[in-house]
């Protein structure tokens, strides 16, 4: 009797207290549906003693998440411990962990550049000037190393051959340079000079030059190997150069100097 009486008292104490809010927490001023208290776990029901060692059980009114739900499974302590144990037991390989910073080596490839006909003309002009300035043989432009250099760094450029330099580039470049020099020296006073020398091919040359504003330009180079080295022949050549300077260059020759050779 005492046990039944205590069960009835506990059942009465476990009855939920009615909850009637006067103001909605979502929309102030409007009534809202009653929200169950977090401590409201439902009434306590009695069970037969033989069914379980526990006398009382709780039935909740609020829906619960099933144990099979993905959220509850991931949120369990066992799932976190299992992930940590697996990651420690099977760490990522070193190559995989640092693969983002590894870049495979690739052969050098120059960036593509635009190559216009004007660029090709300037390239050929520099080739001619380099040949004359360095004293290269005309065959140097066909050297395999030079051709490979141009293929690597100037793939769009067309390397001129020896025949092209002889037949086209040399005359064209010389004519353009002479025109530029004459235009620069026009109307100025110049000093002319001449000098002779013998080359390695045993030919004798006589060069005539003009100095304009501190710059020395070549006017004429004569091959006098088959001529007599006399003062009379030299004078005829000097008069010829003076006429070229005055008529073609448009300058005034104020002096003419030579070395102290036997023919002068």
CSV table of C-alpha atoms in Angstrom, one decimal:
chain,number,residue,atom,x,y,z
A,1,UNK,CA,0.0,0.0,0.0
A,2,UNK,CA,2.8,2.4,0.8
A,3,UNK,CA,4.5,1.7,-2.6
A,4,UNK,CA,1.2,2.3,-4.5
A,5,UNK,CA,0.6,5.5,-2.6
A,6,UNK,CA,4.1,6.9,-3.4
A,7,UNK,CA,3.6,6.0,-7.1
A,8,UNK,CA,0.4,8.0,-7.2
A,9,UNK,CA,2.0,11.0,-5.5
A,10,UNK,CA,4.9,11.0,-8.0
A,11,UNK,CA,2.4,10.8,-10.9
A,12,UNK,CA,0.6,13.8,-9.7
A,13,UNK,CA,3.8,15.8,-9.3
A,14,UNK,CA,4.9,14.9,-12.8
A,15,UNK,CA,1.9,16.3,-14.5
A,16,UNK,CA,2.9,19.2,-16.9
A,17,UNK,CA,2.1,22.7,-15.9
A,18,UNK,CA,0.0,24.5,-18.5
A,19,UNK,CA,1.9,27.1,-20.5
A,20,UNK,CA,0.0,30.0,-22.1
A,21,UNK,CA,2.2,32.8,-23.3
A,22,UNK,CA,0.6,36.2,-23.6
A,23,UNK,CA,3.0,37.6,-26.2
A,24,UNK,CA,4.6,36.0,-29.2
A,25,UNK,CA,8.4,36.1,-29.2
A,26,UNK,CA,8.3,36.0,-33.0
A,27,UNK,CA,5.8,38.8,-33.5
A,28,UNK,CA,5.3,41.0,-30.5
A,29,UNK,CA,1.7,41.8,-29.8
A,30,UNK,CA,0.3,38.6,-31.4
A,31,UNK,CA,-0.5,35.4,-29.6
A,32,UNK,CA,1.5,32.4,-30.6
A,33,UNK,CA,1.2,28.7,-30.1
A,34,UNK,CA,2.4,27.4,-26.7
A,35,UNK,CA,6.0,26.4,-26.7
A,36,UNK,CA,6.8,23.4,-24.5
A,37,UNK,CA,9.4,23.9,-21.8
A,38,UNK,CA,12.7,22.2,-22.3
A,39,UNK,CA,12.2,20.6,-18.9
A,40,UNK,CA,8.9,19.2,-20.0
A,41,UNK,CA,9.7,15.5,-20.5
A,42,UNK,CA,6.2,14.3,-20.3
A,43,UNK,CA,4.3,12.3,-17.7
A,44,UNK,CA,5.8,9.5,-15.8
A,45,UNK,CA,4.2,6.1,-16.5
A,46,UNK,CA,4.3,3.1,-14.3
A,47,UNK,CA,5.5,-0.2,-15.6
A,48,UNK,CA,5.2,-3.7,-14.2
A,49,UNK,CA,8.2,-4.6,-12.1
A,50,UNK,CA,8.9,-7.7,-14.1
A,51,UNK,CA,9.2,-5.8,-17.5
A,52,UNK,CA,12.3,-3.9,-16.5
A,53,UNK,CA,14.5,-3.1,-13.6
A,54,UNK,CA,13.5,0.5,-14.0
A,55,UNK,CA,10.0,1.4,-12.6
A,56,UNK,CA,9.5,4.7,-14.5
A,57,UNK,CA,10.0,5.7,-18.1
A,58,UNK,CA,9.7,9.1,-19.8
A,59,UNK,CA,7.7,9.8,-23.0
A,60,UNK,CA,8.5,13.1,-24.7
A,61,UNK,CA,5.9,15.1,-26.6
A,62,UNK,CA,8.5,16.8,-28.8
A,63,UNK,CA,9.8,14.9,-31.8
A,64,UNK,CA,13.4,13.6,-31.5
A,65,UNK,CA,16.1,12.8,-34.0
A,66,UNK,CA,16.3,9.2,-34.8
A,67,UNK,CA,19.6,7.5,-34.0
A,68,UNK,CA,20.0,6.6,-37.7
A,69,UNK,CA,19.7,10.3,-38.7
A,70,UNK,CA,23.0,11.6,-40.3
A,71,UNK,CA,23.2,14.5,-38.0
A,72,UNK,CA,23.0,12.4,-34.9
A,73,UNK,CA,25.5,9.9,-36.3
A,74,UNK,CA,28.1,12.5,-37.2
A,75,UNK,CA,27.6,14.3,-33.9
A,76,UNK,CA,28.3,11.3,-31.8
A,77,UNK,CA,31.4,11.0,-29.8
A,78,UNK,CA,32.2,7.6,-31.3
A,79,UNK,CA,32.2,9.1,-34.9
A,80,UNK,CA,34.7,11.8,-34.0
A,81,UNK,CA,37.0,9.4,-32.3
A,82,UNK,CA,36.7,7.0,-35.2
A,83,UNK,CA,37.7,9.7,-37.7
A,84,UNK,CA,40.6,10.8,-35.6
A,85,UNK,CA,41.8,7.2,-35.1
A,86,UNK,CA,41.6,6.5,-38.9
A,87,UNK,CA,43.5,9.7,-39.8
A,88,UNK,CA,46.2,8.9,-37.3
A,89,UNK,CA,46.3,5.2,-38.4
A,90,UNK,CA,46.5,6.1,-42.1
A,91,UNK,CA,48.2,9.5,-42.6
A,92,UNK,CA,48.2,11.1,-46.0
A,93,UNK,CA,51.4,10.4,-48.0
A,94,UNK,CA,54.0,13.1,-48.2
A,95,UNK,CA,53.7,13.6,-51.9
A,96,UNK,CA,49.9,14.1,-51.6
A,97,UNK,CA,50.4,16.6,-48.8
A,98,UNK,CA,52.8,18.7,-50.7
A,99,UNK,CA,51.7,18.1,-54.2
A,100,UNK,CA,50.3,21.7,-54.6
A,101,UNK,CA,53.8,23.2,-54.2
A,102,UNK,CA,55.4,20.9,-56.8
A,103,UNK,CA,55.7,22.2,-60.3
A,104,UNK,CA,57.1,19.9,-63.0
A,105,UNK,CA,60.0,21.4,-65.0
A,106,UNK,CA,59.2,22.4,-68.6
A,107,UNK,CA,61.6,23.3,-71.4
A,108,UNK,CA,62.2,26.9,-72.1
A,109,UNK,CA,59.8,28.4,-74.6
A,110,UNK,CA,60.2,32.1,-75.5
A,111,UNK,CA,57.1,34.2,-75.5
A,112,UNK,CA,55.7,34.8,-79.0
A,113,UNK,CA,56.5,38.2,-80.4
A,114,UNK,CA,55.1,40.1,-83.4
A,115,UNK,CA,57.5,40.3,-86.3
A,116,UNK,CA,56.7,42.9,-88.9
A,117,UNK,CA,58.4,43.5,-92.3
A,118,UNK,CA,59.9,46.6,-90.8
A,119,UNK,CA,61.5,44.5,-88.0
A,120,UNK,CA,62.9,42.1,-90.6
A,121,UNK,CA,64.4,45.1,-92.6
A,122,UNK,CA,66.1,46.5,-89.4
A,123,UNK,CA,67.3,43.0,-88.5
A,124,UNK,CA,69.0,42.6,-91.9
A,125,UNK,CA,70.5,46.1,-91.7
A,126,UNK,CA,72.1,45.3,-88.3
A,127,UNK,CA,73.4,42.0,-89.8
A,128,UNK,CA,75.2,43.9,-92.5
A,129,UNK,CA,76.6,46.5,-90.1
A,130,UNK,CA,77.8,43.8,-87.7
A,131,UNK,CA,79.5,42.0,-90.6
A,132,UNK,CA,81.4,45.1,-91.6
A,133,UNK,CA,82.2,46.4,-88.1
A,134,UNK,CA,83.6,43.0,-86.8
A,135,UNK,CA,85.3,42.1,-90.1
A,136,UNK,CA,83.4,38.8,-90.4
A,137,UNK,CA,83.4,36.7,-93.5
A,138,UNK,CA,80.1,36.8,-95.3
A,139,UNK,CA,79.7,33.0,-94.6
A,140,UNK,CA,79.3,33.6,-90.9
A,141,UNK,CA,75.5,34.1,-91.3
A,142,UNK,CA,75.2,30.4,-92.3
A,143,UNK,CA,77.1,29.2,-89.1
A,144,UNK,CA,75.0,26.5,-87.4
A,145,UNK,CA,75.3,28.1,-84.0
A,146,UNK,CA,74.1,31.4,-85.2
A,147,UNK,CA,71.2,29.8,-87.0
A,148,UNK,CA,70.3,27.8,-83.8
A,149,UNK,CA,70.5,31.0,-81.7
A,150,UNK,CA,68.0,32.8,-84.0
A,151,UNK,CA,65.7,29.8,-84.0
A,152,UNK,CA,65.6,29.9,-80.1
A,153,UNK,CA,65.4,33.6,-79.5
A,154,UNK,CA,64.2,35.1,-82.8
A,155,UNK,CA,62.0,32.3,-84.3
A,156,UNK,CA,60.1,34.8,-86.4
A,157,UNK,CA,63.2,36.3,-88.0
A,158,UNK,CA,64.5,35.0,-91.3
A,159,UNK,CA,68.2,34.8,-91.3
A,160,UNK,CA,69.7,36.1,-94.6
A,161,UNK,CA,72.1,33.9,-96.5
A,162,UNK,CA,75.5,34.9,-97.8
A,163,UNK,CA,74.0,35.3,-101.3
A,164,UNK,CA,71.3,37.7,-100.1
A,165,UNK,CA,73.9,39.8,-98.2
A,166,UNK,CA,76.1,40.1,-101.3
A,167,UNK,CA,73.5,40.8,-103.9
A,168,UNK,CA,70.8,42.8,-102.0
A,169,UNK,CA,71.6,43.8,-98.5
A,170,UNK,CA,75.1,45.3,-98.9
A,171,UNK,CA,74.2,47.6,-101.8
A,172,UNK,CA,70.9,48.6,-100.2
A,173,UNK,CA,72.4,49.3,-96.8
A,174,UNK,CA,75.3,51.3,-98.3
A,175,UNK,CA,73.0,53.4,-100.4
A,176,UNK,CA,70.8,54.2,-97.4
A,177,UNK,CA,73.7,55.1,-95.2
A,178,UNK,CA,75.3,57.4,-97.8
A,179,UNK,CA,72.0,59.2,-98.2
A,180,UNK,CA,71.8,59.7,-94.4
A,181,UNK,CA,75.3,61.0,-94.2
A,182,UNK,CA,74.9,63.4,-97.1
A,183,UNK,CA,71.7,64.8,-95.5
A,184,UNK,CA,73.5,65.3,-92.2
A,185,UNK,CA,76.6,67.0,-93.8
A,186,UNK,CA,74.7,69.2,-96.3
A,187,UNK,CA,75.7,72.9,-96.2
A,188,UNK,CA,78.6,72.4,-93.8
A,189,UNK,CA,82.4,73.0,-94.1
A,190,UNK,CA,84.5,69.8,-94.1
A,191,UNK,CA,88.1,68.7,-94.1
A,192,UNK,CA,89.2,66.0,-96.6
A,193,UNK,CA,92.0,63.6,-96.2
A,194,UNK,CA,93.4,60.5,-97.8
A,195,UNK,CA,95.7,57.5,-96.9
A,196,UNK,CA,96.9,54.4,-98.6
A,197,UNK,CA,97.7,50.9,-97.3
A,198,UNK,CA,98.2,47.3,-98.6
A,199,UNK,CA,95.9,44.5,-97.7
A,200,UNK,CA,96.5,40.9,-96.8
A,201,UNK,CA,95.6,40.0,-100.4
A,202,UNK,CA,98.6,42.2,-101.6
A,203,UNK,CA,96.2,44.8,-103.0
A,204,UNK,CA,97.0,48.5,-102.5
A,205,UNK,CA,94.1,50.7,-101.5
A,206,UNK,CA,93.7,54.5,-101.3
A,207,UNK,CA,90.9,55.8,-99.1
A,208,UNK,CA,89.5,59.3,-99.1
A,209,UNK,CA,87.6,60.6,-96.1
A,210,UNK,CA,85.8,63.7,-94.9
A,211,UNK,CA,85.5,65.1,-91.3
A,212,UNK,CA,82.1,66.7,-90.5
A,213,UNK,CA,81.3,68.0,-87.0
A,214,UNK,CA,84.0,65.7,-85.5
A,215,UNK,CA,82.8,62.6,-87.4
A,216,UNK,CA,84.9,60.9,-90.1
A,217,UNK,CA,83.1,59.5,-93.1
A,218,UNK,CA,84.4,57.5,-96.0
A,219,UNK,CA,84.0,59.2,-99.3
A,220,UNK,CA,85.8,56.8,-101.7
A,221,UNK,CA,88.1,53.8,-101.7
A,222,UNK,CA,90.1,53.1,-104.8
A,223,UNK,CA,92.1,49.9,-105.6
A,224,UNK,CA,95.3,51.3,-107.1
A,225,UNK,CA,97.2,48.0,-107.3
A,226,UNK,CA,97.7,48.3,-111.0
A,227,UNK,CA,98.5,52.0,-111.0
A,228,UNK,CA,101.8,53.8,-110.6
A,229,UNK,CA,102.2,55.6,-107.2
A,230,UNK,CA,102.9,59.1,-108.5
A,231,UNK,CA,102.0,62.6,-107.3
A,232,UNK,CA,100.2,63.4,-110.5
A,233,UNK,CA,97.9,60.4,-110.2
A,234,UNK,CA,97.2,61.3,-106.5
A,235,UNK,CA,96.3,64.9,-107.5
A,236,UNK,CA,93.8,63.7,-110.1
A,237,UNK,CA,92.1,61.5,-107.5
A,238,UNK,CA,92.0,64.4,-104.9
A,239,UNK,CA,90.3,66.7,-107.4
A,240,UNK,CA,87.8,64.0,-108.1
A,241,UNK,CA,86.9,63.6,-104.4
A,242,UNK,CA,86.6,67.4,-104.0
A,243,UNK,CA,84.0,67.5,-106.8
A,244,UNK,CA,82.1,64.6,-105.2
A,245,UNK,CA,81.9,66.4,-101.9
A,246,UNK,CA,80.8,69.7,-103.4
A,247,UNK,CA,78.4,68.4,-106.0
A,248,UNK,CA,76.9,65.3,-104.3
A,249,UNK,CA,77.3,66.0,-100.6
A,250,UNK,CA,76.6,69.8,-100.9
A,251,UNK,CA,79.6,70.7,-98.6
A,252,UNK,CA,82.5,73.2,-98.8
A,253,UNK,CA,86.0,71.6,-98.7
A,254,UNK,CA,88.2,74.0,-96.7
A,255,UNK,CA,91.3,71.8,-96.5
A,256,UNK,CA,92.8,68.5,-97.8
A,257,UNK,CA,95.5,66.6,-95.9
A,258,UNK,CA,97.7,63.6,-96.8
A,259,UNK,CA,100.5,61.7,-95.2
A,260,UNK,CA,104.2,62.3,-96.1
A,261,UNK,CA,104.5,59.4,-98.6
A,262,UNK,CA,106.6,59.5,-101.8
A,263,UNK,CA,103.6,60.0,-104.0
A,264,UNK,CA,102.3,62.9,-102.1
